[in-house]
Each structure stands twice: as C-alpha cells, then as structure tokens.
Coordinates of C-alpha atoms and ligand atoms in Angstrom, one line a residue:
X286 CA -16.4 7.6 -23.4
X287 CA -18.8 5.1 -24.8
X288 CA -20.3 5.7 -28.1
X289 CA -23.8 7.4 -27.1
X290 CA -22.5 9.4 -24.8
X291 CA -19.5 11.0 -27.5
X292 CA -22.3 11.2 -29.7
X293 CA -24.6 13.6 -27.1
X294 CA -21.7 15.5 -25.7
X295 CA -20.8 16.6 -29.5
X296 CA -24.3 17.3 -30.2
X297 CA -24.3 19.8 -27.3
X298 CA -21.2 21.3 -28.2
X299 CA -22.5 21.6 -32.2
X300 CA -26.1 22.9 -31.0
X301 CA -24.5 25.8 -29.0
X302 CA -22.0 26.6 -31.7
X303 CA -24.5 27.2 -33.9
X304 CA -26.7 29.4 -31.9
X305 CA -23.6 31.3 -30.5
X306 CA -23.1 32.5 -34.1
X307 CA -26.9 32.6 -35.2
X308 CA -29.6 33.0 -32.2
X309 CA -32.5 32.2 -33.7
X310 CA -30.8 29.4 -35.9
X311 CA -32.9 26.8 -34.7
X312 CA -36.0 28.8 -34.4
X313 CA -36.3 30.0 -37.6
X314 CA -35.0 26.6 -39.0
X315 CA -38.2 24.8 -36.7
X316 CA -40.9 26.6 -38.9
X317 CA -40.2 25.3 -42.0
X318 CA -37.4 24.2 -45.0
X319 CA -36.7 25.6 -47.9
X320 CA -33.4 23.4 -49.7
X321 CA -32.3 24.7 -52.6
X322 CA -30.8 21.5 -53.8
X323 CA -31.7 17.9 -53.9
X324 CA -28.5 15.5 -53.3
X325 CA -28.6 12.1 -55.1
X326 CA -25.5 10.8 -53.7
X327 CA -23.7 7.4 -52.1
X328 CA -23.8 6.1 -48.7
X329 CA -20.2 6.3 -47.7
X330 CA -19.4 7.8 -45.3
X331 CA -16.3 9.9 -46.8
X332 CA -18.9 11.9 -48.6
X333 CA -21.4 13.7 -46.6
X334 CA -23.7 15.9 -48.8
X335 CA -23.9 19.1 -47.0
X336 CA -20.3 19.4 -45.4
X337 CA -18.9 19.0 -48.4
X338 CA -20.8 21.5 -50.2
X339 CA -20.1 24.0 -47.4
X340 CA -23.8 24.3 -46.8
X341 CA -25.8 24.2 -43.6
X342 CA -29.0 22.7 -41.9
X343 CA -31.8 23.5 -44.3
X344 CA -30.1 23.8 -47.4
X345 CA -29.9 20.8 -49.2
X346 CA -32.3 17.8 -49.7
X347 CA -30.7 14.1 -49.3
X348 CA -31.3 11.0 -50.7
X349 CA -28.2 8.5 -50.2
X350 CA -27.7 4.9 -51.0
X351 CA -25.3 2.4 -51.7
X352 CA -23.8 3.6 -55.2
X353 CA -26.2 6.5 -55.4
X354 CA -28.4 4.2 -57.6
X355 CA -31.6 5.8 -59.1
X356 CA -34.0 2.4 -59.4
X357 CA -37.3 2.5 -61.4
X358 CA -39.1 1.5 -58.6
X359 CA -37.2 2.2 -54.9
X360 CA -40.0 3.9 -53.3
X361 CA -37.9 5.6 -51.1
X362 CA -36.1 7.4 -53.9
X363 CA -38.8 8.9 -56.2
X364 CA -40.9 9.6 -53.2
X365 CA -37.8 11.6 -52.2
X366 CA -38.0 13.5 -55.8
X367 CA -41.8 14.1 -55.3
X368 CA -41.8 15.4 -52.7
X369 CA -38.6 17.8 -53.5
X370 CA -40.1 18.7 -56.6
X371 CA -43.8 18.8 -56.0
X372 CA -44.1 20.3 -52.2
X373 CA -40.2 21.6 -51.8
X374 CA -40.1 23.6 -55.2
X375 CA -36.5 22.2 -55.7
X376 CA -35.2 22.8 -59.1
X377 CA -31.3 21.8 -59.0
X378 CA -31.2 18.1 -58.8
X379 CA -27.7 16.9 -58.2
X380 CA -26.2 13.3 -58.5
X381 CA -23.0 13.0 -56.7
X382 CA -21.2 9.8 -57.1
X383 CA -17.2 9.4 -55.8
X384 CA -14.3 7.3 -57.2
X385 CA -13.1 4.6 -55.7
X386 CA -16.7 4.0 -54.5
X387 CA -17.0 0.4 -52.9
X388 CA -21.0 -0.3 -54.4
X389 CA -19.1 0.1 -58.0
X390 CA -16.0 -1.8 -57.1
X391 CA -18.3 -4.5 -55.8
X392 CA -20.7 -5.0 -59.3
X393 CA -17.2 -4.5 -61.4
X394 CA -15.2 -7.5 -59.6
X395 CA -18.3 -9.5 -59.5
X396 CA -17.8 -9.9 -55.5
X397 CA -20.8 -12.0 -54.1
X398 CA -22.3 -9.6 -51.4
X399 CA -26.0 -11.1 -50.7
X400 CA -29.2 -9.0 -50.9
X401 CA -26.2 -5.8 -52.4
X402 CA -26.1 -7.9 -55.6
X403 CA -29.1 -7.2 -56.8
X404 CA -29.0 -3.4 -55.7
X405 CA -25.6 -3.5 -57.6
X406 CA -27.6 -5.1 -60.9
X407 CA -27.7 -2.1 -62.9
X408 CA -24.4 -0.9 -62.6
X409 CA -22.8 -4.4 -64.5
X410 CA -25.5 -3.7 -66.9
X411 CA -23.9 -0.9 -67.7
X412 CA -20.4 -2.4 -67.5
X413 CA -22.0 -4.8 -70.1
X414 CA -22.7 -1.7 -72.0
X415 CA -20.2 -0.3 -71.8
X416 CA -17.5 -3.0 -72.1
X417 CA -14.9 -2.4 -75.0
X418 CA -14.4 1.1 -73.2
X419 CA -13.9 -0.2 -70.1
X420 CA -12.0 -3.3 -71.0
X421 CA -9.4 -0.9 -72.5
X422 CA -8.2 0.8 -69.4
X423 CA -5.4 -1.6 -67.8
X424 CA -4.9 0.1 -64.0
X425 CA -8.1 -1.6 -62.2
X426 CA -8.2 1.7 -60.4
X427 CA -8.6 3.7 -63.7
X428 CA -11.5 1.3 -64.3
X429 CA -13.1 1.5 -61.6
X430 CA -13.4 5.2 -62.0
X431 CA -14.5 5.6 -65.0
X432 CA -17.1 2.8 -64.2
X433 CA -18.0 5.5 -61.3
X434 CA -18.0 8.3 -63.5
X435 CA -20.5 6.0 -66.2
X436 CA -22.5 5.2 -63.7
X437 CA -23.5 9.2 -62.5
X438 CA -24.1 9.8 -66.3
X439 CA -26.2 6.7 -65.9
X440 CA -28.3 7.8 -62.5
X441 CA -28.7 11.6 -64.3
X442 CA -31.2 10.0 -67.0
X443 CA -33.0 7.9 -64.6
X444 CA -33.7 10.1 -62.7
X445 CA -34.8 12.3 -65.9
X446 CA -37.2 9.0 -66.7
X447 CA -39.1 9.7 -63.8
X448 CA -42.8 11.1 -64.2
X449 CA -42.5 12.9 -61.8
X450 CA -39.3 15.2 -63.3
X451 CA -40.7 14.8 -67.0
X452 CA -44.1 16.2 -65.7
X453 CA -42.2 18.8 -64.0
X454 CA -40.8 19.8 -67.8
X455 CA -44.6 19.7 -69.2
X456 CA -45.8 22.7 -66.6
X457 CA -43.2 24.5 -67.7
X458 CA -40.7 24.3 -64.4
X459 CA -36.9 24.8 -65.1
X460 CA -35.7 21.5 -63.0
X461 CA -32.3 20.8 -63.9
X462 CA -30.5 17.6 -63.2
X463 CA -26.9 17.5 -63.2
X464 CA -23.8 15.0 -62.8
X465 CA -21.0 15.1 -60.3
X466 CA -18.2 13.0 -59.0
X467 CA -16.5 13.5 -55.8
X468 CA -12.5 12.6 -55.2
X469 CA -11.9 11.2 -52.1
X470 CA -8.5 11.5 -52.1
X471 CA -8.4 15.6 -52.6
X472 CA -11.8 16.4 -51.4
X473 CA -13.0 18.3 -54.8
X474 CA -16.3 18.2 -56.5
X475 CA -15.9 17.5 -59.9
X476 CA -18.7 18.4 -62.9
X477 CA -19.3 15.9 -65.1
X478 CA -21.2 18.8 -67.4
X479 CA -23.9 16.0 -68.0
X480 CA -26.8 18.4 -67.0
X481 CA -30.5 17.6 -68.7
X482 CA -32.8 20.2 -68.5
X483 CA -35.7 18.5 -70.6
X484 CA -36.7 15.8 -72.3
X485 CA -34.8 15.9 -75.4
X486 CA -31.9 14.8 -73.2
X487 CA -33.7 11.4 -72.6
X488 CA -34.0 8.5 -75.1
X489 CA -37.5 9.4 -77.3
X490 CA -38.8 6.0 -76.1
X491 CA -38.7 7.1 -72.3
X492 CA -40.2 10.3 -73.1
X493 CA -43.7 10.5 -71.5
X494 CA -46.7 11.7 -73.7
X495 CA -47.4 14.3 -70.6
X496 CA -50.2 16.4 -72.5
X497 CA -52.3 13.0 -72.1
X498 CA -52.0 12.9 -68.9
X499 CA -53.7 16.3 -67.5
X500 CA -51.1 17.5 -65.7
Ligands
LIG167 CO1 -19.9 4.7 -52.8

C-alpha cells in the first residue's frame, strides 16, 4: 500500500480506537488543551514525547529539534515556552535528551553536515568545556553519552536564561525545569535530578533584574 494511503488507513483505525474506549474523546479534546507538561526533547524518531511517557492527546506540550537544543534566539523555541508558560499555565518543563543521539555524535566527531553545523555549535562549545572530562572516557560510546547527558544539563539552564521563565519566578509561579535522558536501547526515562526551580540555579550574571522591568 503506498505510503499516504498506510498513513490514512491507520489514522482511521487510531481515530475509532480512541472513541471506542472514550466517546466524547475528541469532542471534549476540540474545545480546548490543557498539557500538563512542556517536552523539550530531540527529533529522532526513536523518542516520541508522549508514547513514551504513556500520555495521551492533550497532555503534553512539544517542542523537538535536532539535539533538543535550547538557542538564545530560535524563535520557534521560546515562542513555544511563551506560550506554554504565559497562555497554557504549564509549570513542569521537561528537557529530554537520548544517548546515542546522532545531533551529539555529529558536533563530537566533528562530521561536516552543512546548515546542522551551526545548529550543532553549542554543543562542541560545551565539549570545549568540558574537555579533560570527556577526553578521559576511552569507549567513544561512553563519550558520546556523557556528552548527551552534558548537553541536557546544558539545555536545562538555557532554558532557565530565558525572560520569559525568569519572569515567571518574579510573579511568584512555581515553574520547574527539569533534566532527562532517554535509553534507546531499554526504553527507560532516566532523571538527571538537575531540576531548577529559580534563579539561584542560574549563573548571577544571567539573572534578570525582573523588579525593573514591571512585570
Ligand atoms: Co537525537
């Protein structure tokens, strides 16, 4: 069967599931969302936010790009956190990266990949960084991990650099942004127990002076 019409035949099949066991799933799903979470995570396929998670249609919020990268100033990704934070009330922020992931392994062996290079930028900055520690592992696998692992520690305080999280903290909301890793190979959610909760958990000079700003 050619590819659009697998894809519409399973859609039937999953539509009808769903309101064999729940009715008015769709209906009451059509008025309005109300996630609880906001997913962070990687584009891979292998690690598909809500399945994973065991949640369904309407409870989590996804952002996903290559390496689950966090950058200062990808418009699609902090409009994503405004509007989860500001409109959708989210308070659990989540980060998910996975070992073995392919955006890591790409920075880490320096693999020339076009216009992905500079996406990948911040991640052998903080191979740089974090050099004599990674250096030290032998099994290029191990590395790689760990460089995985680094880098959701890393996303968690950028994300926590935003205005729009920090000004969050200054009225007093409890948003919480936290750190996970996904295995591939068993299909387990790891925490990386990395969670920030407020601006001491960010460097002072990233702190925003919030009172200034009104909000
Ligand atoms: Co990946």
């Amino acid at each position: 069967m050619p590819f659009r019409e697998t894809l519409f035949a399973q859609n039937r099949r999953w539509a009808a599931a769903m309101t064999a066991d729940v009715p008015d799933f769709f209906s009451r799903l059509s008025r309005a969302q109300t996630p609880a979470y906001l997913w962070i995570g990687c584009s891979d396929s292998r690690v598909p936010a809500s399945e994973i998670c065991g949640l369904k249609p309407g409870e989590v919020f996804v952002h996903r790009n290559i390496a689950n990268l966090v950058h200062d100033i990808d418009v699609s990704c902090l409009s994503v956190l405004v509007y989860a934070i500001e409109i959708l009330k989210i308070r659990w922020i989540i980060v998910c990266g996975h070992y073995g992931c392919g955006g890591v392994r790409a920075a880490m062996e320096r693999t020339e990949v076009g216009l992905v290079d500079h996406w990948l930028k911040p991640i052998r900055t903080l191979y740089h960084h974090h050099a004599g520690e990674l250096d030290a592992i032998a099994d290029p696998r191990a590395r790689l991990d760990r460089l995985c692992e680094l880098n959701v520690l890393d996303q968690v305080v950028a994300v926590c650099r935003t205005s729009v999280v920090q000004h969050a903290w200054a009225r007093g909301e409890p948003v919480a942004v936290h750190g996970f890793i996904y295995d591939l190979a068993d299909g387990l959610l790891k925490d990386l127990h990395a969670a920030v909760t407020g601006p001491d958990g960010i460097e002072p000079i990233h702190r925003l002076v919030t009172e200034r700003l009104g909000r």
